[in-house]
Short mmCIF file of C-alpha atoms in Angstrom, two decimals:
data_model
loop_
_atom_site.label_atom_id
_atom_site.label_comp_id
_atom_site.label_asym_id
_atom_site.label_seq_id
_atom_site.Cartn_x
_atom_site.Cartn_y
_atom_site.Cartn_z
CA MET A 1 1.32 46.23 -62.66
CA GLY A 2 -1.47 48.60 -63.69
CA VAL A 3 -0.87 52.21 -64.62
CA LEU A 4 -2.51 53.48 -61.41
CA GLU A 5 -0.52 51.17 -59.10
CA ASN A 6 1.90 54.04 -58.77
CA LYS A 7 1.56 56.54 -55.95
CA SER A 8 2.33 59.69 -57.90
CA ARG A 9 0.01 58.74 -60.78
CA ALA A 10 -2.72 57.77 -58.32
CA ARG A 11 -2.43 61.15 -56.58
CA LEU A 12 -2.72 62.95 -59.93
CA PHE A 13 -5.70 60.78 -60.88
CA TYR A 14 -7.52 61.67 -57.66
CA LYS A 15 -6.72 65.35 -58.04
CA TYR A 16 -9.27 65.37 -60.87
CA LEU A 17 -11.52 62.53 -59.75
CA SER A 18 -12.12 64.25 -56.40
CA LYS A 19 -14.25 66.85 -58.21
CA VAL A 20 -16.87 64.24 -59.19
CA TYR A 21 -16.07 61.29 -56.91
CA ASP A 22 -19.16 61.56 -54.70
CA ARG A 23 -21.43 61.59 -57.77
CA ILE A 24 -19.76 58.61 -59.47
CA ASN A 25 -19.11 56.41 -56.47
CA PRO A 26 -22.73 55.28 -55.79
CA PHE A 27 -22.82 53.44 -59.13
CA ILE A 28 -19.96 51.19 -57.95
CA TRP A 29 -19.92 51.29 -54.15
CA ASN A 30 -23.16 52.57 -52.62
CA GLU A 31 -24.51 53.13 -49.12
CA GLU A 32 -26.23 49.75 -48.97
CA MET A 33 -22.99 47.93 -49.82
CA ARG A 34 -21.03 50.03 -47.34
CA ASP A 35 -23.55 49.39 -44.57
CA GLU A 36 -23.56 45.64 -45.24
CA ALA A 37 -19.78 45.64 -44.93
CA LEU A 38 -19.87 47.68 -41.72
CA GLU A 39 -22.11 45.06 -40.12
CA LEU A 40 -19.37 42.48 -40.64
CA LEU A 41 -17.04 44.30 -38.25
CA ASP A 42 -19.18 44.49 -35.09
CA ILE A 43 -17.74 47.89 -34.16
CA GLN A 44 -18.42 48.82 -30.54
CA PRO A 45 -19.00 52.32 -29.10
CA GLY A 46 -15.64 53.70 -28.08
CA ASP A 47 -13.63 51.53 -30.48
CA ARG A 48 -10.70 53.38 -31.98
CA VAL A 49 -11.07 52.94 -35.75
CA LEU A 50 -8.70 53.74 -38.59
CA ASP A 51 -10.02 54.38 -42.12
CA VAL A 52 -7.15 53.87 -44.59
CA GLY A 53 -7.66 55.47 -47.99
CA SER A 54 -10.52 57.50 -46.53
CA GLY A 55 -10.91 59.72 -49.60
CA THR A 56 -13.87 62.09 -49.45
CA GLY A 57 -15.19 60.44 -46.29
CA PHE A 58 -17.89 58.13 -47.65
CA ALA A 59 -16.86 55.23 -45.42
CA THR A 60 -15.86 57.57 -42.61
CA GLU A 61 -19.45 58.78 -42.43
CA GLY A 62 -20.64 55.22 -41.90
CA LEU A 63 -17.99 54.50 -39.26
CA LEU A 64 -19.13 57.52 -37.23
CA ARG A 65 -22.48 55.81 -36.67
CA TYR A 66 -20.70 53.26 -34.52
CA THR A 67 -17.98 55.18 -32.67
CA ASP A 68 -16.82 58.74 -32.10
CA ASP A 69 -13.14 57.75 -32.22
CA VAL A 70 -12.48 57.68 -35.98
CA HIS A 71 -9.11 58.39 -37.61
CA ALA A 72 -8.81 58.83 -41.38
CA LEU A 73 -5.71 58.57 -43.58
CA ASP A 74 -5.32 59.31 -47.28
CA GLN A 75 -2.48 60.27 -49.62
CA SER A 76 -4.58 62.66 -51.74
CA ILE A 77 -4.98 66.13 -50.29
CA HIS A 78 -7.68 66.86 -52.90
CA GLN A 79 -9.80 63.98 -51.64
CA MET A 80 -9.14 64.97 -48.02
CA GLN A 81 -10.29 68.52 -48.65
CA LYS A 82 -13.70 67.15 -49.63
CA ALA A 83 -13.76 65.25 -46.34
CA PHE A 84 -12.72 68.37 -44.37
CA ALA A 85 -15.80 70.12 -45.74
CA LYS A 86 -18.00 67.35 -44.34
CA PHE A 87 -16.45 66.78 -40.92
CA GLY A 88 -14.17 69.72 -40.19
CA ARG A 89 -10.41 69.43 -40.34
CA ASN A 90 -10.00 67.94 -36.86
CA ASP A 91 -13.44 68.13 -35.27
CA ARG A 92 -15.36 64.86 -35.57
CA VAL A 93 -12.50 63.00 -37.29
CA ARG A 94 -8.72 63.06 -36.86
CA PHE A 95 -7.13 63.27 -40.32
CA TYR A 96 -3.66 62.21 -41.45
CA ARG A 97 -2.02 62.44 -44.84
CA GLY A 98 -0.01 59.30 -45.37
CA ASP A 99 0.79 56.03 -47.08
CA ALA A 100 -0.92 52.69 -46.47
CA GLU A 101 2.42 50.93 -46.77
CA ARG A 102 4.02 53.10 -44.05
CA LEU A 103 1.37 53.93 -41.48
CA PRO A 104 2.38 56.69 -39.01
CA PHE A 105 1.03 54.88 -35.95
CA LYS A 106 2.37 52.75 -33.11
CA GLU A 107 1.79 49.02 -32.81
CA ASN A 108 -1.63 47.91 -31.52
CA ALA A 109 -2.99 51.47 -31.82
CA PHE A 110 -6.47 50.60 -33.15
CA ASP A 111 -9.38 48.30 -32.34
CA VAL A 112 -10.63 48.14 -35.94
CA LEU A 113 -9.23 49.02 -39.35
CA TRP A 114 -11.32 49.69 -42.44
CA SER A 115 -10.07 50.31 -45.97
CA SER A 116 -12.31 50.59 -49.03
CA GLY A 117 -11.39 51.60 -52.57
CA SER A 118 -7.69 51.87 -51.79
CA ILE A 119 -5.93 48.51 -52.17
CA GLU A 120 -6.19 48.64 -55.96
CA TYR A 121 -3.65 51.51 -55.99
CA TRP A 122 -1.04 49.97 -53.67
CA PRO A 123 2.16 48.89 -55.45
CA ASN A 124 2.85 46.35 -52.66
CA PRO A 125 -0.45 45.15 -51.14
CA VAL A 126 1.09 42.63 -48.75
CA ASP A 127 3.35 45.34 -47.30
CA ALA A 128 0.28 47.44 -46.53
CA LEU A 129 -1.58 44.47 -45.05
CA GLU A 130 1.40 43.77 -42.79
CA GLU A 131 1.19 47.39 -41.65
CA PHE A 132 -2.52 46.87 -40.93
CA ARG A 133 -1.67 43.85 -38.81
CA ARG A 134 0.97 45.87 -36.94
CA VAL A 135 -1.31 48.75 -35.93
CA VAL A 136 -4.40 46.69 -35.01
CA LYS A 137 -4.63 45.02 -31.60
CA PRO A 138 -4.20 41.24 -31.38
CA GLY A 139 -7.49 39.41 -31.80
CA HIS A 140 -9.11 42.37 -33.54
CA ARG A 141 -10.22 42.68 -37.15
CA VAL A 142 -9.57 44.53 -40.38
CA LEU A 143 -11.80 44.89 -43.42
CA VAL A 144 -10.56 45.64 -46.92
CA VAL A 145 -12.74 46.31 -49.96
CA GLY A 146 -11.23 46.05 -53.43
CA PRO A 147 -12.34 45.36 -57.02
CA ASP A 148 -13.19 41.73 -57.80
CA TYR A 149 -11.41 40.30 -60.83
CA PRO A 150 -13.61 40.36 -64.00
CA GLU A 151 -14.85 37.03 -65.34
CA THR A 152 -14.32 37.65 -69.07
CA GLY A 153 -11.04 37.93 -70.98
CA PRO A 154 -11.36 41.43 -72.53
CA PHE A 155 -12.28 43.00 -69.19
CA GLN A 156 -9.49 41.07 -67.48
CA HIS A 157 -6.90 42.55 -69.86
CA LEU A 158 -8.32 46.03 -69.30
CA ALA A 159 -8.35 45.55 -65.51
CA ASP A 160 -4.75 44.33 -65.48
CA ALA A 161 -3.65 47.41 -67.42
CA ILE A 162 -5.27 49.88 -65.03
CA MET A 163 -4.81 48.74 -61.43
CA LEU A 164 -5.00 45.77 -59.09
CA PHE A 165 -8.04 43.54 -59.50
CA TYR A 166 -8.02 40.23 -57.63
CA ASP A 167 -10.19 37.21 -56.84
CA GLU A 168 -10.88 35.32 -53.59
CA HIS A 169 -7.89 33.02 -54.08
CA GLU A 170 -5.51 35.95 -54.45
CA ALA A 171 -7.10 37.78 -51.52
CA GLN A 172 -6.65 34.69 -49.36
CA ARG A 173 -2.99 34.45 -50.35
CA MET A 174 -2.27 38.12 -49.59
CA PHE A 175 -3.94 38.10 -46.18
CA GLU A 176 -2.32 34.83 -45.12
CA GLU A 177 1.09 36.06 -46.28
CA ALA A 178 0.56 39.18 -44.16
CA GLY A 179 -0.12 36.95 -41.14
CA PHE A 180 -3.90 37.22 -40.70
CA VAL A 181 -6.20 34.42 -39.54
CA ASP A 182 -9.94 33.74 -39.87
CA VAL A 183 -9.96 35.25 -43.35
CA GLU A 184 -13.36 35.43 -45.08
CA HIS A 185 -14.50 37.00 -48.35
CA HIS A 186 -17.80 38.50 -49.49
CA ILE A 187 -18.69 39.55 -53.04
CA GLN A 188 -20.82 42.70 -53.22
CA GLN A 189 -22.43 44.39 -56.21
CA ALA A 190 -24.52 47.55 -56.60
CA ALA A 191 -26.67 46.06 -59.38
CA PRO A 192 -26.46 43.27 -61.98
CA GLY A 193 -23.92 44.16 -64.63
CA THR A 194 -22.01 46.65 -62.46
CA PRO A 195 -18.47 46.05 -61.19
CA ARG A 196 -18.23 43.68 -58.21
CA ALA A 197 -16.42 44.44 -54.97
CA ILE A 198 -14.58 41.82 -52.96
CA THR A 199 -14.82 42.53 -49.23
CA THR A 200 -12.37 40.66 -47.02
CA VAL A 201 -12.56 40.50 -43.23
CA ALA A 202 -9.64 39.04 -41.30
CA ARG A 203 -8.39 38.89 -37.73
CA VAL A 204 -4.99 39.71 -36.25
CA PRO A 205 -3.82 36.59 -34.41
CA GLU A 206 -3.70 36.70 -30.61
CA THR A 207 -0.18 35.24 -30.58
CA ASP A 208 2.54 34.12 -32.97
CA ALA A 209 1.69 30.56 -31.97
CA GLU A 210 -1.87 31.04 -33.23
CA ALA A 211 -0.58 32.36 -36.55
CA ASP A 212 1.78 29.37 -36.88
CA ALA A 213 -1.03 26.93 -36.05
CA ASP A 214 -3.31 28.53 -38.62
CA ALA A 215 -0.57 28.30 -41.26
CA GLU A 216 -0.08 24.60 -40.48
CA THR A 217 -3.83 23.98 -40.79
CA GLU A 218 -3.84 25.63 -44.23
CA LEU A 219 -0.91 23.48 -45.35
CA GLU A 220 -2.64 20.29 -44.18
CA ALA A 221 -5.85 21.29 -45.99
#
């Protein structure tokens, strides 16, 4: 487990990163990449959307182009304060301070869930993905963006020491274990030589029977 896959250390890290986050972020995860990912979700006007790990509001800003019903959750008050300055504390966006692994919402509360730049800090990613499945309506989709696993050995060792990096195979395993179906992965990159993002879109099954059938299909394959 990487040094930042710890909630208290991650909060401390973002206390200082929040001061420069919006200047650094475009070199890794820029507007073009965000907008490409947003197109994968087919968000409709009026959809109730949850942004988990919303940070300074970079993704939140994109989500607001599609719907006025956006809810944003983050564990770092320092990151959230940057977002408050952009959107107001509870004007355009409803903010919550909380934990991805214990979402403070009822079952089937949202039409869409988005999470970018957050999974790499979760100590138990499958637990959080199960929470995502719980709060999103059956048949609806979630999108998670995380750091793609480096291809070369030295960078792999460095990645493993810092936080969660994972490849398509591992992403598939985590989402299937959490009970999602129709899982698909997209690799995104700001520019050649920069870190790659792995963007996964998956659907909450309509019924338990659909989830069981999908699991059987995977086993047969």
